[in-house]
mmCIF file with all atom_site columns, C-alpha atoms in Angstrom:
data_model
loop_
_atom_site.group_PDB
_atom_site.id
_atom_site.type_symbol
_atom_site.label_atom_id
_atom_site.label_alt_id
_atom_site.label_comp_id
_atom_site.label_asym_id
_atom_site.label_entity_id
_atom_site.label_seq_id
_atom_site.pdbx_PDB_ins_code
_atom_site.Cartn_x
_atom_site.Cartn_y
_atom_site.Cartn_z
_atom_site.occupancy
_atom_site.B_iso_or_equiv
_atom_site.pdbx_formal_charge
_atom_site.auth_seq_id
_atom_site.auth_comp_id
_atom_site.auth_asym_id
_atom_site.auth_atom_id
_atom_site.pdbx_PDB_model_num
ATOM 1   C CA . UNK A 1 1   ? 0.000   0.000  0.000   1.00 38.00 ? 1   UNK A CA 1
ATOM 2   C CA . UNK A 1 2   ? 1.174   3.546  -0.661  1.00 38.00 ? 2   UNK A CA 1
ATOM 3   C CA . UNK A 1 3   ? -0.514  4.785  2.506   1.00 39.00 ? 3   UNK A CA 1
ATOM 4   C CA . UNK A 1 4   ? 2.031   5.558  5.198   1.00 40.00 ? 4   UNK A CA 1
ATOM 5   C CA . UNK A 1 5   ? 1.171   5.263  8.842   1.00 37.00 ? 5   UNK A CA 1
ATOM 6   C CA . UNK A 1 6   ? 2.819   5.508  12.258  1.00 36.00 ? 6   UNK A CA 1
ATOM 7   C CA . UNK A 1 7   ? 2.251   3.361  15.306  1.00 31.00 ? 7   UNK A CA 1
ATOM 8   C CA . UNK A 1 8   ? 3.743   3.441  18.796  1.00 27.00 ? 8   UNK A CA 1
ATOM 9   C CA . UNK A 1 9   ? 6.131   0.613  19.507  1.00 30.00 ? 9   UNK A CA 1
ATOM 10  C CA . UNK A 1 10  ? 8.911   -0.287 21.866  1.00 29.00 ? 10  UNK A CA 1
ATOM 11  C CA . UNK A 1 11  ? 12.324  0.437  20.445  1.00 25.00 ? 11  UNK A CA 1
ATOM 12  C CA . UNK A 1 12  ? 14.048  -2.333 18.539  1.00 31.00 ? 12  UNK A CA 1
ATOM 13  C CA . UNK A 1 13  ? 17.039  -1.116 16.468  1.00 29.00 ? 13  UNK A CA 1
ATOM 14  C CA . UNK A 1 14  ? 16.656  -1.660 12.703  1.00 32.00 ? 14  UNK A CA 1
ATOM 15  C CA . UNK A 1 15  ? 19.480  -3.786 11.325  1.00 34.00 ? 15  UNK A CA 1
ATOM 16  C CA . UNK A 1 16  ? 20.231  -1.114 8.721   1.00 34.00 ? 16  UNK A CA 1
ATOM 17  C CA . UNK A 1 17  ? 21.269  1.488  11.292  1.00 33.00 ? 17  UNK A CA 1
ATOM 18  C CA . UNK A 1 18  ? 24.927  1.728  12.193  1.00 36.00 ? 18  UNK A CA 1
ATOM 19  C CA . UNK A 1 19  ? 26.063  1.080  15.743  1.00 34.00 ? 19  UNK A CA 1
ATOM 20  C CA . UNK A 1 20  ? 27.432  4.644  15.956  1.00 37.00 ? 20  UNK A CA 1
ATOM 21  C CA . UNK A 1 21  ? 24.003  6.111  15.348  1.00 43.00 ? 21  UNK A CA 1
ATOM 22  C CA . UNK A 1 22  ? 22.348  3.763  17.811  1.00 38.00 ? 22  UNK A CA 1
ATOM 23  C CA . UNK A 1 23  ? 24.855  4.612  20.524  1.00 40.00 ? 23  UNK A CA 1
ATOM 24  C CA . UNK A 1 24  ? 24.001  8.297  20.144  1.00 52.00 ? 24  UNK A CA 1
ATOM 25  C CA . UNK A 1 25  ? 20.299  7.769  20.873  1.00 55.00 ? 25  UNK A CA 1
ATOM 26  C CA . UNK A 1 26  ? 19.304  9.305  24.217  1.00 59.00 ? 26  UNK A CA 1
ATOM 27  C CA . UNK A 1 27  ? 18.539  6.689  26.830  1.00 60.00 ? 27  UNK A CA 1
ATOM 28  C CA . UNK A 1 28  ? 14.809  6.176  27.278  1.00 67.00 ? 28  UNK A CA 1
ATOM 29  C CA . UNK A 1 29  ? 13.926  8.086  24.113  1.00 78.00 ? 29  UNK A CA 1
ATOM 30  C CA . UNK A 1 30  ? 10.345  7.373  23.082  1.00 92.00 ? 30  UNK A CA 1
ATOM 31  C CA . UNK A 1 31  ? 10.058  6.017  19.566  1.00 93.00 ? 31  UNK A CA 1
ATOM 32  C CA . UNK A 1 32  ? 7.526   5.025  16.939  1.00 94.00 ? 32  UNK A CA 1
ATOM 33  C CA . UNK A 1 33  ? 7.644   2.582  14.065  1.00 96.00 ? 33  UNK A CA 1
ATOM 34  C CA . UNK A 1 34  ? 6.695   4.375  10.864  1.00 96.00 ? 34  UNK A CA 1
ATOM 35  C CA . UNK A 1 35  ? 5.555   2.397  7.814   1.00 96.00 ? 35  UNK A CA 1
ATOM 36  C CA . UNK A 1 36  ? 6.495   4.434  4.780   1.00 96.00 ? 36  UNK A CA 1
ATOM 37  C CA . UNK A 1 37  ? 5.093   4.339  1.241   1.00 96.00 ? 37  UNK A CA 1
ATOM 38  C CA . UNK A 1 38  ? 7.577   1.606  0.288   1.00 95.00 ? 38  UNK A CA 1
ATOM 39  C CA . UNK A 1 39  ? 6.062   -0.519 3.088   1.00 95.00 ? 39  UNK A CA 1
ATOM 40  C CA . UNK A 1 40  ? 9.297   -0.218 5.082   1.00 96.00 ? 40  UNK A CA 1
ATOM 41  C CA . UNK A 1 41  ? 9.074   -0.189 8.879   1.00 97.00 ? 41  UNK A CA 1
ATOM 42  C CA . UNK A 1 42  ? 11.498  2.436  10.194  1.00 96.00 ? 42  UNK A CA 1
ATOM 43  C CA . UNK A 1 43  ? 12.040  3.235  13.877  1.00 96.00 ? 43  UNK A CA 1
ATOM 44  C CA . UNK A 1 44  ? 12.021  6.985  14.550  1.00 96.00 ? 44  UNK A CA 1
ATOM 45  C CA . UNK A 1 45  ? 12.055  9.266  17.590  1.00 95.00 ? 45  UNK A CA 1
ATOM 46  C CA . UNK A 1 46  ? 8.490   10.154 18.515  1.00 94.00 ? 46  UNK A CA 1
ATOM 47  C CA . UNK A 1 47  ? 9.404   13.830 18.896  1.00 96.00 ? 47  UNK A CA 1
ATOM 48  C CA . UNK A 1 48  ? 10.926  14.843 15.574  1.00 97.00 ? 48  UNK A CA 1
ATOM 49  C CA . UNK A 1 49  ? 12.483  18.314 15.612  1.00 96.00 ? 49  UNK A CA 1
ATOM 50  C CA . UNK A 1 50  ? 15.370  17.925 13.121  1.00 97.00 ? 50  UNK A CA 1
ATOM 51  C CA . UNK A 1 51  ? 14.423  16.679 9.654   1.00 97.00 ? 51  UNK A CA 1
ATOM 52  C CA . UNK A 1 52  ? 16.349  16.803 6.391   1.00 96.00 ? 52  UNK A CA 1
ATOM 53  C CA . UNK A 1 53  ? 14.779  16.772 2.908   1.00 95.00 ? 53  UNK A CA 1
ATOM 54  C CA . UNK A 1 54  ? 16.153  14.500 0.193   1.00 91.00 ? 54  UNK A CA 1
ATOM 55  C CA . UNK A 1 55  ? 15.699  17.082 -2.567  1.00 89.00 ? 55  UNK A CA 1
ATOM 56  C CA . UNK A 1 56  ? 13.519  19.871 -4.029  1.00 89.00 ? 56  UNK A CA 1
ATOM 57  C CA . UNK A 1 57  ? 10.123  18.157 -3.724  1.00 91.00 ? 57  UNK A CA 1
ATOM 58  C CA . UNK A 1 58  ? 10.733  17.156 -0.124  1.00 94.00 ? 58  UNK A CA 1
ATOM 59  C CA . UNK A 1 59  ? 11.943  20.605 0.903   1.00 94.00 ? 59  UNK A CA 1
ATOM 60  C CA . UNK A 1 60  ? 8.903   22.253 -0.733  1.00 93.00 ? 60  UNK A CA 1
ATOM 61  C CA . UNK A 1 61  ? 6.542   20.098 1.318   1.00 96.00 ? 61  UNK A CA 1
ATOM 62  C CA . UNK A 1 62  ? 8.531   20.277 4.556   1.00 96.00 ? 62  UNK A CA 1
ATOM 63  C CA . UNK A 1 63  ? 8.971   24.049 4.394   1.00 96.00 ? 63  UNK A CA 1
ATOM 64  C CA . UNK A 1 64  ? 5.231   24.559 3.948   1.00 96.00 ? 64  UNK A CA 1
ATOM 65  C CA . UNK A 1 65  ? 4.434   22.126 6.766   1.00 97.00 ? 65  UNK A CA 1
ATOM 66  C CA . UNK A 1 66  ? 7.152   22.469 9.413   1.00 97.00 ? 66  UNK A CA 1
ATOM 67  C CA . UNK A 1 67  ? 9.774   25.090 8.438   1.00 95.00 ? 67  UNK A CA 1
ATOM 68  C CA . UNK A 1 68  ? 11.267  25.280 11.937  1.00 95.00 ? 68  UNK A CA 1
ATOM 69  C CA . UNK A 1 69  ? 12.048  21.544 11.857  1.00 97.00 ? 69  UNK A CA 1
ATOM 70  C CA . UNK A 1 70  ? 13.873  21.564 8.535   1.00 96.00 ? 70  UNK A CA 1
ATOM 71  C CA . UNK A 1 71  ? 17.643  21.716 9.113   1.00 96.00 ? 71  UNK A CA 1
ATOM 72  C CA . UNK A 1 72  ? 18.893  22.163 5.554   1.00 94.00 ? 72  UNK A CA 1
ATOM 73  C CA . UNK A 1 73  ? 18.145  22.292 1.847   1.00 93.00 ? 73  UNK A CA 1
ATOM 74  C CA . UNK A 1 74  ? 18.434  19.559 -0.730  1.00 89.00 ? 74  UNK A CA 1
ATOM 75  C CA . UNK A 1 75  ? 18.918  22.367 -3.240  1.00 88.00 ? 75  UNK A CA 1
ATOM 76  C CA . UNK A 1 76  ? 19.218  25.933 -1.972  1.00 89.00 ? 76  UNK A CA 1
ATOM 77  C CA . UNK A 1 77  ? 16.605  28.287 -3.487  1.00 90.00 ? 77  UNK A CA 1
ATOM 78  C CA . UNK A 1 78  ? 18.049  30.672 -6.049  1.00 90.00 ? 78  UNK A CA 1
ATOM 79  C CA . UNK A 1 79  ? 18.898  34.282 -5.239  1.00 90.00 ? 79  UNK A CA 1
ATOM 80  C CA . UNK A 1 80  ? 15.765  35.323 -7.143  1.00 92.00 ? 80  UNK A CA 1
ATOM 81  C CA . UNK A 1 81  ? 13.477  33.636 -4.616  1.00 91.00 ? 81  UNK A CA 1
ATOM 82  C CA . UNK A 1 82  ? 15.464  33.191 -1.387  1.00 90.00 ? 82  UNK A CA 1
ATOM 83  C CA . UNK A 1 83  ? 14.150  36.532 -0.137  1.00 90.00 ? 83  UNK A CA 1
ATOM 84  C CA . UNK A 1 84  ? 10.671  35.050 0.128   1.00 92.00 ? 84  UNK A CA 1
ATOM 85  C CA . UNK A 1 85  ? 11.859  32.624 2.822   1.00 92.00 ? 85  UNK A CA 1
ATOM 86  C CA . UNK A 1 86  ? 12.486  33.426 6.463   1.00 92.00 ? 86  UNK A CA 1
ATOM 87  C CA . UNK A 1 87  ? 16.027  34.615 7.278   1.00 93.00 ? 87  UNK A CA 1
ATOM 88  C CA . UNK A 1 88  ? 16.656  31.493 9.372   1.00 93.00 ? 88  UNK A CA 1
ATOM 89  C CA . UNK A 1 89  ? 15.586  29.231 6.490   1.00 93.00 ? 89  UNK A CA 1
ATOM 90  C CA . UNK A 1 90  ? 17.675  31.193 3.993   1.00 92.00 ? 90  UNK A CA 1
ATOM 91  C CA . UNK A 1 91  ? 20.746  30.580 6.158   1.00 93.00 ? 91  UNK A CA 1
ATOM 92  C CA . UNK A 1 92  ? 20.329  26.793 6.287   1.00 94.00 ? 92  UNK A CA 1
ATOM 93  C CA . UNK A 1 93  ? 23.100  24.640 4.764   1.00 93.00 ? 93  UNK A CA 1
ATOM 94  C CA . UNK A 1 94  ? 22.721  22.786 1.478   1.00 92.00 ? 94  UNK A CA 1
ATOM 95  C CA . UNK A 1 95  ? 23.102  18.992 1.522   1.00 91.00 ? 95  UNK A CA 1
ATOM 96  C CA . UNK A 1 96  ? 22.531  18.228 -2.153  1.00 86.00 ? 96  UNK A CA 1
ATOM 97  C CA . UNK A 1 97  ? 19.783  16.022 -3.555  1.00 85.00 ? 97  UNK A CA 1
ATOM 98  C CA . UNK A 1 98  ? 19.550  12.252 -3.645  1.00 82.00 ? 98  UNK A CA 1
ATOM 99  C CA . UNK A 1 99  ? 17.695  11.770 -6.940  1.00 72.00 ? 99  UNK A CA 1
ATOM 100 C CA . UNK A 1 100 ? 17.667  13.349 -10.397 1.00 64.00 ? 100 UNK A CA 1
ATOM 101 C CA . UNK A 1 101 ? 20.183  14.338 -13.044 1.00 65.00 ? 101 UNK A CA 1
ATOM 102 C CA . UNK A 1 102 ? 21.646  16.836 -10.545 1.00 65.00 ? 102 UNK A CA 1
ATOM 103 C CA . UNK A 1 103 ? 22.092  14.290 -7.734  1.00 72.00 ? 103 UNK A CA 1
ATOM 104 C CA . UNK A 1 104 ? 24.796  15.831 -5.561  1.00 82.00 ? 104 UNK A CA 1
ATOM 105 C CA . UNK A 1 105 ? 24.171  14.469 -2.048  1.00 83.00 ? 105 UNK A CA 1
ATOM 106 C CA . UNK A 1 106 ? 26.981  15.483 0.322   1.00 87.00 ? 106 UNK A CA 1
ATOM 107 C CA . UNK A 1 107 ? 26.793  12.688 2.874   1.00 85.00 ? 107 UNK A CA 1
ATOM 108 C CA . UNK A 1 108 ? 29.440  14.197 5.155   1.00 88.00 ? 108 UNK A CA 1
ATOM 109 C CA . UNK A 1 109 ? 27.536  17.496 5.427   1.00 88.00 ? 109 UNK A CA 1
ATOM 110 C CA . UNK A 1 110 ? 24.272  15.647 5.966   1.00 89.00 ? 110 UNK A CA 1
ATOM 111 C CA . UNK A 1 111 ? 25.675  13.446 8.735   1.00 88.00 ? 111 UNK A CA 1
ATOM 112 C CA . UNK A 1 112 ? 27.361  16.445 10.387  1.00 88.00 ? 112 UNK A CA 1
ATOM 113 C CA . UNK A 1 113 ? 23.990  18.252 10.549  1.00 91.00 ? 113 UNK A CA 1
ATOM 114 C CA . UNK A 1 114 ? 22.691  15.361 12.690  1.00 93.00 ? 114 UNK A CA 1
ATOM 115 C CA . UNK A 1 115 ? 19.113  14.988 11.412  1.00 95.00 ? 115 UNK A CA 1
ATOM 116 C CA . UNK A 1 116 ? 16.786  12.584 13.207  1.00 97.00 ? 116 UNK A CA 1
ATOM 117 C CA . UNK A 1 117 ? 15.344  11.487 9.870   1.00 97.00 ? 117 UNK A CA 1
ATOM 118 C CA . UNK A 1 118 ? 15.766  12.109 6.138   1.00 95.00 ? 118 UNK A CA 1
ATOM 119 C CA . UNK A 1 119 ? 12.454  12.426 4.323   1.00 96.00 ? 119 UNK A CA 1
ATOM 120 C CA . UNK A 1 120 ? 12.046  11.695 0.624   1.00 95.00 ? 120 UNK A CA 1
ATOM 121 C CA . UNK A 1 121 ? 8.788   12.857 -0.972  1.00 95.00 ? 121 UNK A CA 1
ATOM 122 C CA . UNK A 1 122 ? 7.506   12.469 -4.523  1.00 93.00 ? 122 UNK A CA 1
ATOM 123 C CA . UNK A 1 123 ? 6.673   9.871  -7.148  1.00 93.00 ? 123 UNK A CA 1
ATOM 124 C CA . UNK A 1 124 ? 7.362   6.205  -6.455  1.00 92.00 ? 124 UNK A CA 1
ATOM 125 C CA . UNK A 1 125 ? 10.261  4.822  -8.490  1.00 91.00 ? 125 UNK A CA 1
ATOM 126 C CA . UNK A 1 126 ? 10.785  1.103  -9.254  1.00 93.00 ? 126 UNK A CA 1
ATOM 127 C CA . UNK A 1 127 ? 13.916  1.000  -7.080  1.00 91.00 ? 127 UNK A CA 1
ATOM 128 C CA . UNK A 1 128 ? 12.663  3.246  -4.293  1.00 93.00 ? 128 UNK A CA 1
ATOM 129 C CA . UNK A 1 129 ? 12.653  0.632  -1.532  1.00 94.00 ? 129 UNK A CA 1
ATOM 130 C CA . UNK A 1 130 ? 16.183  -0.508 -2.356  1.00 94.00 ? 130 UNK A CA 1
ATOM 131 C CA . UNK A 1 131 ? 17.383  3.094  -2.651  1.00 91.00 ? 131 UNK A CA 1
ATOM 132 C CA . UNK A 1 132 ? 15.982  4.038  0.759   1.00 93.00 ? 132 UNK A CA 1
ATOM 133 C CA . UNK A 1 133 ? 17.464  0.931  2.396   1.00 94.00 ? 133 UNK A CA 1
ATOM 134 C CA . UNK A 1 134 ? 20.867  1.554  0.814   1.00 91.00 ? 134 UNK A CA 1
ATOM 135 C CA . UNK A 1 135 ? 21.040  5.210  1.874   1.00 90.00 ? 135 UNK A CA 1
ATOM 136 C CA . UNK A 1 136 ? 19.915  4.412  5.421   1.00 93.00 ? 136 UNK A CA 1
ATOM 137 C CA . UNK A 1 137 ? 22.518  1.657  5.733   1.00 92.00 ? 137 UNK A CA 1
ATOM 138 C CA . UNK A 1 138 ? 25.280  3.840  4.315   1.00 89.00 ? 138 UNK A CA 1
ATOM 139 C CA . UNK A 1 139 ? 24.782  6.898  6.533   1.00 89.00 ? 139 UNK A CA 1
ATOM 140 C CA . UNK A 1 140 ? 23.289  5.315  9.658   1.00 92.00 ? 140 UNK A CA 1
ATOM 141 C CA . UNK A 1 141 ? 20.351  7.749  9.796   1.00 94.00 ? 141 UNK A CA 1
ATOM 142 C CA . UNK A 1 142 ? 16.681  6.744  9.388   1.00 96.00 ? 142 UNK A CA 1
ATOM 143 C CA . UNK A 1 143 ? 15.357  7.420  5.876   1.00 95.00 ? 143 UNK A CA 1
ATOM 144 C CA . UNK A 1 144 ? 11.668  7.337  4.905   1.00 97.00 ? 144 UNK A CA 1
ATOM 145 C CA . UNK A 1 145 ? 9.706   7.823  1.696   1.00 97.00 ? 145 UNK A CA 1
ATOM 146 C CA . UNK A 1 146 ? 6.230   9.390  1.473   1.00 97.00 ? 146 UNK A CA 1
ATOM 147 C CA . UNK A 1 147 ? 4.576   9.170  -1.932  1.00 96.00 ? 147 UNK A CA 1
ATOM 148 C CA . UNK A 1 148 ? 3.134   12.446 -3.177  1.00 95.00 ? 148 UNK A CA 1
ATOM 149 C CA . UNK A 1 149 ? 1.649   13.101 -6.595  1.00 92.00 ? 149 UNK A CA 1
ATOM 150 C CA . UNK A 1 150 ? -1.304  15.136 -7.784  1.00 89.00 ? 150 UNK A CA 1
ATOM 151 C CA . UNK A 1 151 ? -3.767  12.606 -6.362  1.00 91.00 ? 151 UNK A CA 1
ATOM 152 C CA . UNK A 1 152 ? -1.973  11.728 -3.118  1.00 94.00 ? 152 UNK A CA 1
ATOM 153 C CA . UNK A 1 153 ? -0.694  15.119 -1.896  1.00 96.00 ? 153 UNK A CA 1
ATOM 154 C CA . UNK A 1 154 ? -3.548  15.458 0.647   1.00 97.00 ? 154 UNK A CA 1
ATOM 155 C CA . UNK A 1 155 ? -2.698  12.061 2.156   1.00 97.00 ? 155 UNK A CA 1
ATOM 156 C CA . UNK A 1 156 ? 1.002   12.959 2.169   1.00 97.00 ? 156 UNK A CA 1
ATOM 157 C CA . UNK A 1 157 ? 0.371   16.187 4.089   1.00 98.00 ? 157 UNK A CA 1
ATOM 158 C CA . UNK A 1 158 ? -1.861  14.447 6.625   1.00 97.00 ? 158 UNK A CA 1
ATOM 159 C CA . UNK A 1 159 ? 0.669   11.652 7.098   1.00 97.00 ? 159 UNK A CA 1
ATOM 160 C CA . UNK A 1 160 ? 3.570   14.051 7.575   1.00 97.00 ? 160 UNK A CA 1
ATOM 161 C CA . UNK A 1 161 ? 1.455   16.334 9.754   1.00 97.00 ? 161 UNK A CA 1
ATOM 162 C CA . UNK A 1 162 ? 0.830   13.441 12.117  1.00 97.00 ? 162 UNK A CA 1
ATOM 163 C CA . UNK A 1 163 ? 4.451   12.317 12.020  1.00 97.00 ? 163 UNK A CA 1
ATOM 164 C CA . UNK A 1 164 ? 5.889   15.789 12.710  1.00 97.00 ? 164 UNK A CA 1
ATOM 165 C CA . UNK A 1 165 ? 3.256   16.806 15.271  1.00 96.00 ? 165 UNK A CA 1
ATOM 166 C CA . UNK A 1 166 ? 1.934   19.423 12.858  1.00 97.00 ? 166 UNK A CA 1
ATOM 167 C CA . UNK A 1 167 ? -1.546  17.933 12.526  1.00 97.00 ? 167 UNK A CA 1
ATOM 168 C CA . UNK A 1 168 ? -3.443  21.211 12.152  1.00 98.00 ? 168 UNK A CA 1
ATOM 169 C CA . UNK A 1 169 ? -1.142  22.584 9.468   1.00 97.00 ? 169 UNK A CA 1
ATOM 170 C CA . UNK A 1 170 ? -1.121  19.267 7.626   1.00 97.00 ? 170 UNK A CA 1
ATOM 171 C CA . UNK A 1 171 ? -4.919  19.106 7.637   1.00 98.00 ? 171 UNK A CA 1
ATOM 172 C CA . UNK A 1 172 ? -5.265  22.739 6.534   1.00 98.00 ? 172 UNK A CA 1
ATOM 173 C CA . UNK A 1 173 ? -2.991  22.243 3.527   1.00 97.00 ? 173 UNK A CA 1
ATOM 174 C CA . UNK A 1 174 ? -4.568  18.886 2.636   1.00 97.00 ? 174 UNK A CA 1
ATOM 175 C CA . UNK A 1 175 ? -8.065  20.399 2.721   1.00 98.00 ? 175 UNK A CA 1
ATOM 176 C CA . UNK A 1 176 ? -6.919  23.328 0.570   1.00 97.00 ? 176 UNK A CA 1
ATOM 177 C CA . UNK A 1 177 ? -5.484  20.955 -2.035  1.00 97.00 ? 177 UNK A CA 1
ATOM 178 C CA . UNK A 1 178 ? -8.671  18.885 -2.106  1.00 97.00 ? 178 UNK A CA 1
ATOM 179 C CA . UNK A 1 179 ? -10.875 21.962 -2.502  1.00 97.00 ? 179 UNK A CA 1
ATOM 180 C CA . UNK A 1 180 ? -8.675  23.436 -5.224  1.00 96.00 ? 180 UNK A CA 1
ATOM 181 C CA . UNK A 1 181 ? -8.411  20.204 -7.202  1.00 95.00 ? 181 UNK A CA 1
ATOM 182 C CA . UNK A 1 182 ? -12.140 19.568 -6.912  1.00 96.00 ? 182 UNK A CA 1
ATOM 183 C CA . UNK A 1 183 ? -12.902 23.031 -8.240  1.00 96.00 ? 183 UNK A CA 1
ATOM 184 C CA . UNK A 1 184 ? -10.417 22.627 -11.099 1.00 92.00 ? 184 UNK A CA 1
ATOM 185 C CA . UNK A 1 185 ? -11.958 19.318 -12.098 1.00 93.00 ? 185 UNK A CA 1
ATOM 186 C CA . UNK A 1 186 ? -15.487 20.776 -11.884 1.00 95.00 ? 186 UNK A CA 1
ATOM 187 C CA . UNK A 1 187 ? -14.534 23.613 -14.229 1.00 93.00 ? 187 UNK A CA 1
ATOM 188 C CA . UNK A 1 188 ? -12.658 21.307 -16.606 1.00 92.00 ? 188 UNK A CA 1
ATOM 189 C CA . UNK A 1 189 ? -15.680 19.040 -16.991 1.00 94.00 ? 189 UNK A CA 1
ATOM 190 C CA . UNK A 1 190 ? -17.502 21.862 -18.810 1.00 93.00 ? 190 UNK A CA 1
ATOM 191 C CA . UNK A 1 191 ? -14.733 22.533 -21.314 1.00 95.00 ? 191 UNK A CA 1
ATOM 192 C CA . UNK A 1 192 ? -15.025 20.521 -24.548 1.00 94.00 ? 192 UNK A CA 1
ATOM 193 C CA . UNK A 1 193 ? -11.991 18.349 -25.288 1.00 90.00 ? 193 UNK A CA 1
ATOM 194 C CA . UNK A 1 194 ? -11.185 20.320 -28.443 1.00 92.00 ? 194 UNK A CA 1
ATOM 195 C CA . UNK A 1 195 ? -11.044 23.566 -26.432 1.00 93.00 ? 195 UNK A CA 1
ATOM 196 C CA . UNK A 1 196 ? -8.784  22.304 -23.657 1.00 90.00 ? 196 UNK A CA 1
ATOM 197 C CA . UNK A 1 197 ? -5.278  23.745 -23.633 1.00 89.00 ? 197 UNK A CA 1
ATOM 198 C CA . UNK A 1 198 ? -2.114  21.813 -22.957 1.00 89.00 ? 198 UNK A CA 1
ATOM 199 C CA . UNK A 1 199 ? 0.674   23.430 -20.970 1.00 90.00 ? 199 UNK A CA 1
ATOM 200 C CA . UNK A 1 200 ? 4.340   22.657 -20.576 1.00 91.00 ? 200 UNK A CA 1
ATOM 201 C CA . UNK A 1 201 ? 5.554   23.963 -17.205 1.00 83.00 ? 201 UNK A CA 1
#
């Protein structure tokens, strides 16, 4: 299933995490087991305050949902738009992105920033499960994937809102997306096929 969910569980270290990372976990830290969109069970701290995006799509969603919990950029916004972000967000370091033709992930910088979790958001790829497992094993930091496309963005925001303790913001954005998409579809239904425009964005 592509639906991600979280459930409370006692802590049992995933085999993929390095011993160094496990030794750094605070004693008695409360955890959850999160089932991501690849159907991977990943143990995470219950109170997530330091999250890293895997690339542009993830940082777009995370900044709109929980900007104070994002500790860096996959790709830093250009000088043309950085002024629209908060000064603290504009000053965040750049880690590089995991996927795409411009994949430039700087693992040393990412590890040094000490995120509690790396979140990948976007379309499901055929190798996504293996990619997430490999990255998590290599850097010793939990990595999760939440599928988000035009149809599943509301679910993605609700899932991440619950995970990051930003339930109200997640629900508000999800409801906005649903209302907007419903209105767009309602309008489109009354436009004859031969009058519909195609757009390359």
